[in-house]
Amino acid sequence: MPSSAQVLLCLAAVLAAAAATTAEAHSQCLDNPPDRSIHGRQLAEAGEVVHDLPGGLRAYVSGAASSSRAVVLASDVFGYEAPLLRQIADKVAKAGYFVVVPDFLKGDYLDDKKNFTEWLEAHSPVKAAEDAKPLFAALKKEGKSVAVGGYCWGGM
């Protein structure tokens, strides 16, 4: 079973690779939002959506709640409903972790109808970090060690 350090190392490698991309690739990423039509169809989800997390958050959760190790994954600008993000959460959960993917964006995901700069001003990663504090406290109160990972916006 992988250790917490191994999971963090894996997440760090993913984030480092993402940071190494050029501005053009970043723009391309924003131009290619996830295909939500495959949600629940082609990609079987092992987890479930909960609506009553500490701090009033809803989230996709996967893995055994009895695990002493938790990973909180912060989504990119396209939100916690992205099917591939949930697939990543399920893979981490299979390694023995309780995984929580909170909806820090509260359903207001970036799409082509929104101005990116204005959207980003309204969705501060600093506020999301504050919103996560009750969740972290609750997980720690349950005796879990907590690791955090994120992609794009969630990596901030």
JSON list of C-alpha atoms in Angstrom, two decimals:
[
{"chain": "A", "resi": 1, "resn": "MET", "atom": "CA", "xyz": [0.00, 0.00, 0.00]},
{"chain": "A", "resi": 2, "resn": "PRO", "atom": "CA", "xyz": [1.50, 3.36, -0.99]},
{"chain": "A", "resi": 3, "resn": "SER", "atom": "CA", "xyz": [2.49, 5.71, 1.79]},
{"chain": "A", "resi": 4, "resn": "SER", "atom": "CA", "xyz": [1.27, 9.28, 2.18]},
{"chain": "A", "resi": 5, "resn": "ALA", "atom": "CA", "xyz": [4.69, 10.41, 1.01]},
{"chain": "A", "resi": 6, "resn": "GLN", "atom": "CA", "xyz": [4.31, 8.39, -2.20]},
{"chain": "A", "resi": 7, "resn": "VAL", "atom": "CA", "xyz": [0.91, 9.92, -2.94]},
{"chain": "A", "resi": 8, "resn": "LEU", "atom": "CA", "xyz": [2.25, 13.41, -2.27]},
{"chain": "A", "resi": 9, "resn": "LEU", "atom": "CA", "xyz": [5.26, 12.70, -4.48]},
{"chain": "A", "resi": 10, "resn": "CYS", "atom": "CA", "xyz": [2.96, 11.53, -7.27]},
{"chain": "A", "resi": 11, "resn": "LEU", "atom": "CA", "xyz": [0.75, 14.62, -6.92]},
{"chain": "A", "resi": 12, "resn": "ALA", "atom": "CA", "xyz": [3.86, 16.84, -6.83]},
{"chain": "A", "resi": 13, "resn": "ALA", "atom": "CA", "xyz": [5.10, 15.26, -10.06]},
{"chain": "A", "resi": 14, "resn": "VAL", "atom": "CA", "xyz": [1.76, 15.92, -11.76]},
{"chain": "A", "resi": 15, "resn": "LEU", "atom": "CA", "xyz": [1.78, 19.53, -10.56]},
{"chain": "A", "resi": 16, "resn": "ALA", "atom": "CA", "xyz": [5.40, 20.04, -11.63]},
{"chain": "A", "resi": 17, "resn": "ALA", "atom": "CA", "xyz": [4.62, 18.72, -15.10]},
{"chain": "A", "resi": 18, "resn": "ALA", "atom": "CA", "xyz": [1.64, 21.04, -15.32]},
{"chain": "A", "resi": 19, "resn": "ALA", "atom": "CA", "xyz": [3.74, 24.01, -14.21]},
{"chain": "A", "resi": 20, "resn": "ALA", "atom": "CA", "xyz": [6.32, 23.23, -16.88]},
{"chain": "A", "resi": 21, "resn": "THR", "atom": "CA", "xyz": [3.83, 23.76, -19.70]},
{"chain": "A", "resi": 22, "resn": "THR", "atom": "CA", "xyz": [3.98, 26.92, -21.74]},
{"chain": "A", "resi": 23, "resn": "ALA", "atom": "CA", "xyz": [1.44, 29.73, -21.66]},
{"chain": "A", "resi": 24, "resn": "GLU", "atom": "CA", "xyz": [0.18, 28.48, -25.02]},
{"chain": "A", "resi": 25, "resn": "ALA", "atom": "CA", "xyz": [-0.48, 25.03, -23.57]},
{"chain": "A", "resi": 26, "resn": "HIS", "atom": "CA", "xyz": [-2.24, 26.63, -20.60]},
{"chain": "A", "resi": 27, "resn": "SER", "atom": "CA", "xyz": [-4.50, 28.52, -23.00]},
{"chain": "A", "resi": 28, "resn": "GLN", "atom": "CA", "xyz": [-5.13, 25.28, -24.86]},
{"chain": "A", "resi": 29, "resn": "CYS", "atom": "CA", "xyz": [-6.10, 23.65, -21.57]},
{"chain": "A", "resi": 30, "resn": "LEU", "atom": "CA", "xyz": [-8.71, 26.36, -20.94]},
{"chain": "A", "resi": 31, "resn": "ASP", "atom": "CA", "xyz": [-10.00, 25.87, -24.48]},
{"chain": "A", "resi": 32, "resn": "ASN", "atom": "CA", "xyz": [-10.61, 22.16, -23.85]},
{"chain": "A", "resi": 33, "resn": "PRO", "atom": "CA", "xyz": [-13.03, 21.76, -20.96]},
{"chain": "A", "resi": 34, "resn": "PRO", "atom": "CA", "xyz": [-13.90, 18.27, -19.74]},
{"chain": "A", "resi": 35, "resn": "ASP", "atom": "CA", "xyz": [-16.57, 16.31, -21.58]},
{"chain": "A", "resi": 36, "resn": "ARG", "atom": "CA", "xyz": [-19.34, 16.20, -18.99]},
{"chain": "A", "resi": 37, "resn": "SER", "atom": "CA", "xyz": [-21.51, 14.03, -21.26]},
{"chain": "A", "resi": 38, "resn": "ILE", "atom": "CA", "xyz": [-19.45, 10.99, -20.21]},
{"chain": "A", "resi": 39, "resn": "HIS", "atom": "CA", "xyz": [-20.28, 11.65, -16.54]},
{"chain": "A", "resi": 40, "resn": "GLY", "atom": "CA", "xyz": [-21.58, 8.42, -15.04]},
{"chain": "A", "resi": 41, "resn": "ARG", "atom": "CA", "xyz": [-21.80, 6.73, -18.45]},
{"chain": "A", "resi": 42, "resn": "GLN", "atom": "CA", "xyz": [-18.47, 5.66, -19.85]},
{"chain": "A", "resi": 43, "resn": "LEU", "atom": "CA", "xyz": [-16.51, 6.17, -16.65]},
{"chain": "A", "resi": 44, "resn": "ALA", "atom": "CA", "xyz": [-17.94, 4.22, -13.75]},
{"chain": "A", "resi": 45, "resn": "GLU", "atom": "CA", "xyz": [-17.67, 6.18, -10.52]},
{"chain": "A", "resi": 46, "resn": "ALA", "atom": "CA", "xyz": [-16.85, 4.36, -7.31]},
{"chain": "A", "resi": 47, "resn": "GLY", "atom": "CA", "xyz": [-17.67, 7.31, -5.06]},
{"chain": "A", "resi": 48, "resn": "GLU", "atom": "CA", "xyz": [-20.68, 9.43, -4.32]},
{"chain": "A", "resi": 49, "resn": "VAL", "atom": "CA", "xyz": [-21.68, 13.06, -3.93]},
{"chain": "A", "resi": 50, "resn": "VAL", "atom": "CA", "xyz": [-22.32, 14.29, -0.41]},
{"chain": "A", "resi": 51, "resn": "HIS", "atom": "CA", "xyz": [-23.99, 17.60, 0.38]},
{"chain": "A", "resi": 52, "resn": "ASP", "atom": "CA", "xyz": [-23.24, 18.15, 4.05]},
{"chain": "A", "resi": 53, "resn": "LEU", "atom": "CA", "xyz": [-19.51, 18.43, 4.57]},
{"chain": "A", "resi": 54, "resn": "PRO", "atom": "CA", "xyz": [-18.16, 20.67, 7.33]},
{"chain": "A", "resi": 55, "resn": "GLY", "atom": "CA", "xyz": [-18.13, 24.26, 6.15]},
{"chain": "A", "resi": 56, "resn": "GLY", "atom": "CA", "xyz": [-21.26, 23.72, 4.05]},
{"chain": "A", "resi": 57, "resn": "LEU", "atom": "CA", "xyz": [-19.43, 22.17, 1.12]},
{"chain": "A", "resi": 58, "resn": "ARG", "atom": "CA", "xyz": [-20.66, 19.47, -1.18]},
{"chain": "A", "resi": 59, "resn": "ALA", "atom": "CA", "xyz": [-18.12, 17.04, -2.57]},
{"chain": "A", "resi": 60, "resn": "TYR", "atom": "CA", "xyz": [-17.42, 13.87, -4.45]},
{"chain": "A", "resi": 61, "resn": "VAL", "atom": "CA", "xyz": [-16.05, 11.34, -1.96]},
{"chain": "A", "resi": 62, "resn": "SER", "atom": "CA", "xyz": [-14.46, 8.00, -2.68]},
{"chain": "A", "resi": 63, "resn": "GLY", "atom": "CA", "xyz": [-12.78, 5.32, -0.65]},
{"chain": "A", "resi": 64, "resn": "ALA", "atom": "CA", "xyz": [-13.31, 3.92, 2.80]},
{"chain": "A", "resi": 65, "resn": "ALA", "atom": "CA", "xyz": [-14.38, 6.53, 5.32]},
{"chain": "A", "resi": 66, "resn": "SER", "atom": "CA", "xyz": [-12.67, 4.34, 7.92]},
{"chain": "A", "resi": 67, "resn": "SER", "atom": "CA", "xyz": [-9.24, 4.95, 6.36]},
{"chain": "A", "resi": 68, "resn": "SER", "atom": "CA", "xyz": [-6.82, 6.82, 8.59]},
{"chain": "A", "resi": 69, "resn": "ARG", "atom": "CA", "xyz": [-5.47, 8.65, 5.54]},
{"chain": "A", "resi": 70, "resn": "ALA", "atom": "CA", "xyz": [-7.37, 11.32, 3.59]},
{"chain": "A", "resi": 71, "resn": "VAL", "atom": "CA", "xyz": [-6.59, 13.18, 0.40]},
{"chain": "A", "resi": 72, "resn": "VAL", "atom": "CA", "xyz": [-8.42, 16.40, -0.45]},
{"chain": "A", "resi": 73, "resn": "LEU", "atom": "CA", "xyz": [-8.26, 17.11, -4.19]},
{"chain": "A", "resi": 74, "resn": "ALA", "atom": "CA", "xyz": [-9.03, 20.63, -5.40]},
{"chain": "A", "resi": 75, "resn": "SER", "atom": "CA", "xyz": [-10.38, 20.81, -8.93]},
{"chain": "A", "resi": 76, "resn": "ASP", "atom": "CA", "xyz": [-9.31, 22.99, -11.78]},
{"chain": "A", "resi": 77, "resn": "VAL", "atom": "CA", "xyz": [-11.54, 25.81, -13.08]},
{"chain": "A", "resi": 78, "resn": "PHE", "atom": "CA", "xyz": [-13.97, 23.27, -14.53]},
{"chain": "A", "resi": 79, "resn": "GLY", "atom": "CA", "xyz": [-15.07, 22.00, -11.14]},
{"chain": "A", "resi": 80, "resn": "TYR", "atom": "CA", "xyz": [-15.50, 18.87, -9.10]},
{"chain": "A", "resi": 81, "resn": "GLU", "atom": "CA", "xyz": [-17.92, 17.24, -11.54]},
{"chain": "A", "resi": 82, "resn": "ALA", "atom": "CA", "xyz": [-15.24, 16.66, -14.20]},
{"chain": "A", "resi": 83, "resn": "PRO", "atom": "CA", "xyz": [-15.34, 12.92, -14.93]},
{"chain": "A", "resi": 84, "resn": "LEU", "atom": "CA", "xyz": [-11.58, 12.43, -15.23]},
{"chain": "A", "resi": 85, "resn": "LEU", "atom": "CA", "xyz": [-10.97, 14.20, -11.92]},
{"chain": "A", "resi": 86, "resn": "ARG", "atom": "CA", "xyz": [-13.40, 11.80, -10.28]},
{"chain": "A", "resi": 87, "resn": "GLN", "atom": "CA", "xyz": [-11.60, 8.90, -11.95]},
{"chain": "A", "resi": 88, "resn": "ILE", "atom": "CA", "xyz": [-8.32, 10.14, -10.42]},
{"chain": "A", "resi": 89, "resn": "ALA", "atom": "CA", "xyz": [-10.05, 10.36, -7.02]},
{"chain": "A", "resi": 90, "resn": "ASP", "atom": "CA", "xyz": [-11.25, 6.78, -7.40]},
{"chain": "A", "resi": 91, "resn": "LYS", "atom": "CA", "xyz": [-7.74, 5.56, -8.27]},
{"chain": "A", "resi": 92, "resn": "VAL", "atom": "CA", "xyz": [-6.27, 7.26, -5.20]},
{"chain": "A", "resi": 93, "resn": "ALA", "atom": "CA", "xyz": [-9.09, 5.76, -3.10]},
{"chain": "A", "resi": 94, "resn": "LYS", "atom": "CA", "xyz": [-8.23, 2.27, -4.41]},
{"chain": "A", "resi": 95, "resn": "ALA", "atom": "CA", "xyz": [-4.77, 2.77, -2.91]},
{"chain": "A", "resi": 96, "resn": "GLY", "atom": "CA", "xyz": [-6.39, 2.94, 0.55]},
{"chain": "A", "resi": 97, "resn": "TYR", "atom": "CA", "xyz": [-7.19, 6.63, 0.95]},
{"chain": "A", "resi": 98, "resn": "PHE", "atom": "CA", "xyz": [-10.42, 8.41, 1.77]},
{"chain": "A", "resi": 99, "resn": "VAL", "atom": "CA", "xyz": [-10.64, 11.02, -0.99]},
{"chain": "A", "resi": 100, "resn": "VAL", "atom": "CA", "xyz": [-12.67, 14.23, -0.90]},
{"chain": "A", "resi": 101, "resn": "VAL", "atom": "CA", "xyz": [-13.11, 16.45, -3.97]},
{"chain": "A", "resi": 102, "resn": "PRO", "atom": "CA", "xyz": [-14.91, 19.56, -2.65]},
{"chain": "A", "resi": 103, "resn": "ASP", "atom": "CA", "xyz": [-16.97, 21.89, -4.82]},
{"chain": "A", "resi": 104, "resn": "PHE", "atom": "CA", "xyz": [-15.04, 25.01, -3.83]},
{"chain": "A", "resi": 105, "resn": "LEU", "atom": "CA", "xyz": [-16.52, 26.79, -6.87]},
{"chain": "A", "resi": 106, "resn": "LYS", "atom": "CA", "xyz": [-20.08, 26.15, -5.63]},
{"chain": "A", "resi": 107, "resn": "GLY", "atom": "CA", "xyz": [-21.24, 25.11, -9.09]},
{"chain": "A", "resi": 108, "resn": "ASP", "atom": "CA", "xyz": [-19.96, 28.27, -10.82]},
{"chain": "A", "resi": 109, "resn": "TYR", "atom": "CA", "xyz": [-17.47, 26.64, -13.17]},
{"chain": "A", "resi": 110, "resn": "LEU", "atom": "CA", "xyz": [-15.61, 28.43, -15.91]},
{"chain": "A", "resi": 111, "resn": "ASP", "atom": "CA", "xyz": [-17.14, 28.07, -19.36]},
{"chain": "A", "resi": 112, "resn": "ASP", "atom": "CA", "xyz": [-16.84, 29.86, -22.69]},
{"chain": "A", "resi": 113, "resn": "LYS", "atom": "CA", "xyz": [-19.59, 32.33, -21.74]},
{"chain": "A", "resi": 114, "resn": "LYS", "atom": "CA", "xyz": [-17.54, 33.80, -18.88]},
{"chain": "A", "resi": 115, "resn": "ASN", "atom": "CA", "xyz": [-14.63, 36.20, -18.90]},
{"chain": "A", "resi": 116, "resn": "PHE", "atom": "CA", "xyz": [-11.68, 34.35, -17.36]},
{"chain": "A", "resi": 117, "resn": "THR", "atom": "CA", "xyz": [-10.19, 37.37, -15.58]},
{"chain": "A", "resi": 118, "resn": "GLU", "atom": "CA", "xyz": [-13.53, 38.35, -14.03]},
{"chain": "A", "resi": 119, "resn": "TRP", "atom": "CA", "xyz": [-14.28, 34.74, -13.09]},
{"chain": "A", "resi": 120, "resn": "LEU", "atom": "CA", "xyz": [-10.88, 34.36, -11.42]},
{"chain": "A", "resi": 121, "resn": "GLU", "atom": "CA", "xyz": [-11.39, 37.57, -9.42]},
{"chain": "A", "resi": 122, "resn": "ALA", "atom": "CA", "xyz": [-14.67, 36.12, -8.11]},
{"chain": "A", "resi": 123, "resn": "HIS", "atom": "CA", "xyz": [-13.14, 32.73, -7.24]},
{"chain": "A", "resi": 124, "resn": "SER", "atom": "CA", "xyz": [-10.13, 33.33, -5.07]},
{"chain": "A", "resi": 125, "resn": "PRO", "atom": "CA", "xyz": [-8.10, 30.22, -4.24]},
{"chain": "A", "resi": 126, "resn": "VAL", "atom": "CA", "xyz": [-7.35, 31.97, -0.93]},
{"chain": "A", "resi": 127, "resn": "LYS", "atom": "CA", "xyz": [-11.08, 31.95, -0.09]},
{"chain": "A", "resi": 128, "resn": "ALA", "atom": "CA", "xyz": [-11.29, 28.28, -1.06]},
{"chain": "A", "resi": 129, "resn": "ALA", "atom": "CA", "xyz": [-8.42, 27.54, 1.32]},
{"chain": "A", "resi": 130, "resn": "GLU", "atom": "CA", "xyz": [-10.36, 29.30, 4.09]},
{"chain": "A", "resi": 131, "resn": "ASP", "atom": "CA", "xyz": [-13.51, 27.36, 3.15]},
{"chain": "A", "resi": 132, "resn": "ALA", "atom": "CA", "xyz": [-11.52, 24.11, 3.48]},
{"chain": "A", "resi": 133, "resn": "LYS", "atom": "CA", "xyz": [-10.42, 24.71, 7.08]},
{"chain": "A", "resi": 134, "resn": "PRO", "atom": "CA", "xyz": [-13.56, 23.18, 8.69]},
{"chain": "A", "resi": 135, "resn": "LEU", "atom": "CA", "xyz": [-13.18, 20.13, 6.44]},
{"chain": "A", "resi": 136, "resn": "PHE", "atom": "CA", "xyz": [-9.51, 19.69, 7.40]},
{"chain": "A", "resi": 137, "resn": "ALA", "atom": "CA", "xyz": [-10.39, 20.08, 11.09]},
{"chain": "A", "resi": 138, "resn": "ALA", "atom": "CA", "xyz": [-13.16, 17.46, 10.83]},
{"chain": "A", "resi": 139, "resn": "LEU", "atom": "CA", "xyz": [-10.91, 14.98, 9.04]},
{"chain": "A", "resi": 140, "resn": "LYS", "atom": "CA", "xyz": [-8.17, 15.47, 11.62]},
{"chain": "A", "resi": 141, "resn": "LYS", "atom": "CA", "xyz": [-10.71, 15.10, 14.46]},
{"chain": "A", "resi": 142, "resn": "GLU", "atom": "CA", "xyz": [-11.56, 11.69, 12.97]},
{"chain": "A", "resi": 143, "resn": "GLY", "atom": "CA", "xyz": [-7.89, 10.78, 13.38]},
{"chain": "A", "resi": 144, "resn": "LYS", "atom": "CA", "xyz": [-6.98, 11.02, 9.69]},
{"chain": "A", "resi": 145, "resn": "SER", "atom": "CA", "xyz": [-3.75, 12.34, 8.32]},
{"chain": "A", "resi": 146, "resn": "VAL", "atom": "CA", "xyz": [-4.61, 14.77, 5.52]},
{"chain": "A", "resi": 147, "resn": "ALA", "atom": "CA", "xyz": [-2.84, 15.38, 2.23]},
{"chain": "A", "resi": 148, "resn": "VAL", "atom": "CA", "xyz": [-3.89, 18.01, -0.28]},
{"chain": "A", "resi": 149, "resn": "GLY", "atom": "CA", "xyz": [-3.48, 18.10, -4.05]},
{"chain": "A", "resi": 150, "resn": "GLY", "atom": "CA", "xyz": [-4.86, 20.28, -6.78]},
{"chain": "A", "resi": 151, "resn": "TYR", "atom": "CA", "xyz": [-4.86, 20.96, -10.47]},
{"chain": "A", "resi": 152, "resn": "CYS", "atom": "CA", "xyz": [-4.61, 24.31, -12.24]},
{"chain": "A", "resi": 153, "resn": "TRP", "atom": "CA", "xyz": [-6.78, 26.67, -10.14]},
{"chain": "A", "resi": 154, "resn": "GLY", "atom": "CA", "xyz": [-6.85, 24.08, -7.34]},
{"chain": "A", "resi": 155, "resn": "GLY", "atom": "CA", "xyz": [-3.06, 23.91, -7.31]},
{"chain": "A", "resi": 156, "resn": "MET", "atom": "CA", "xyz": [-2.92, 27.49, -6.12]}
]
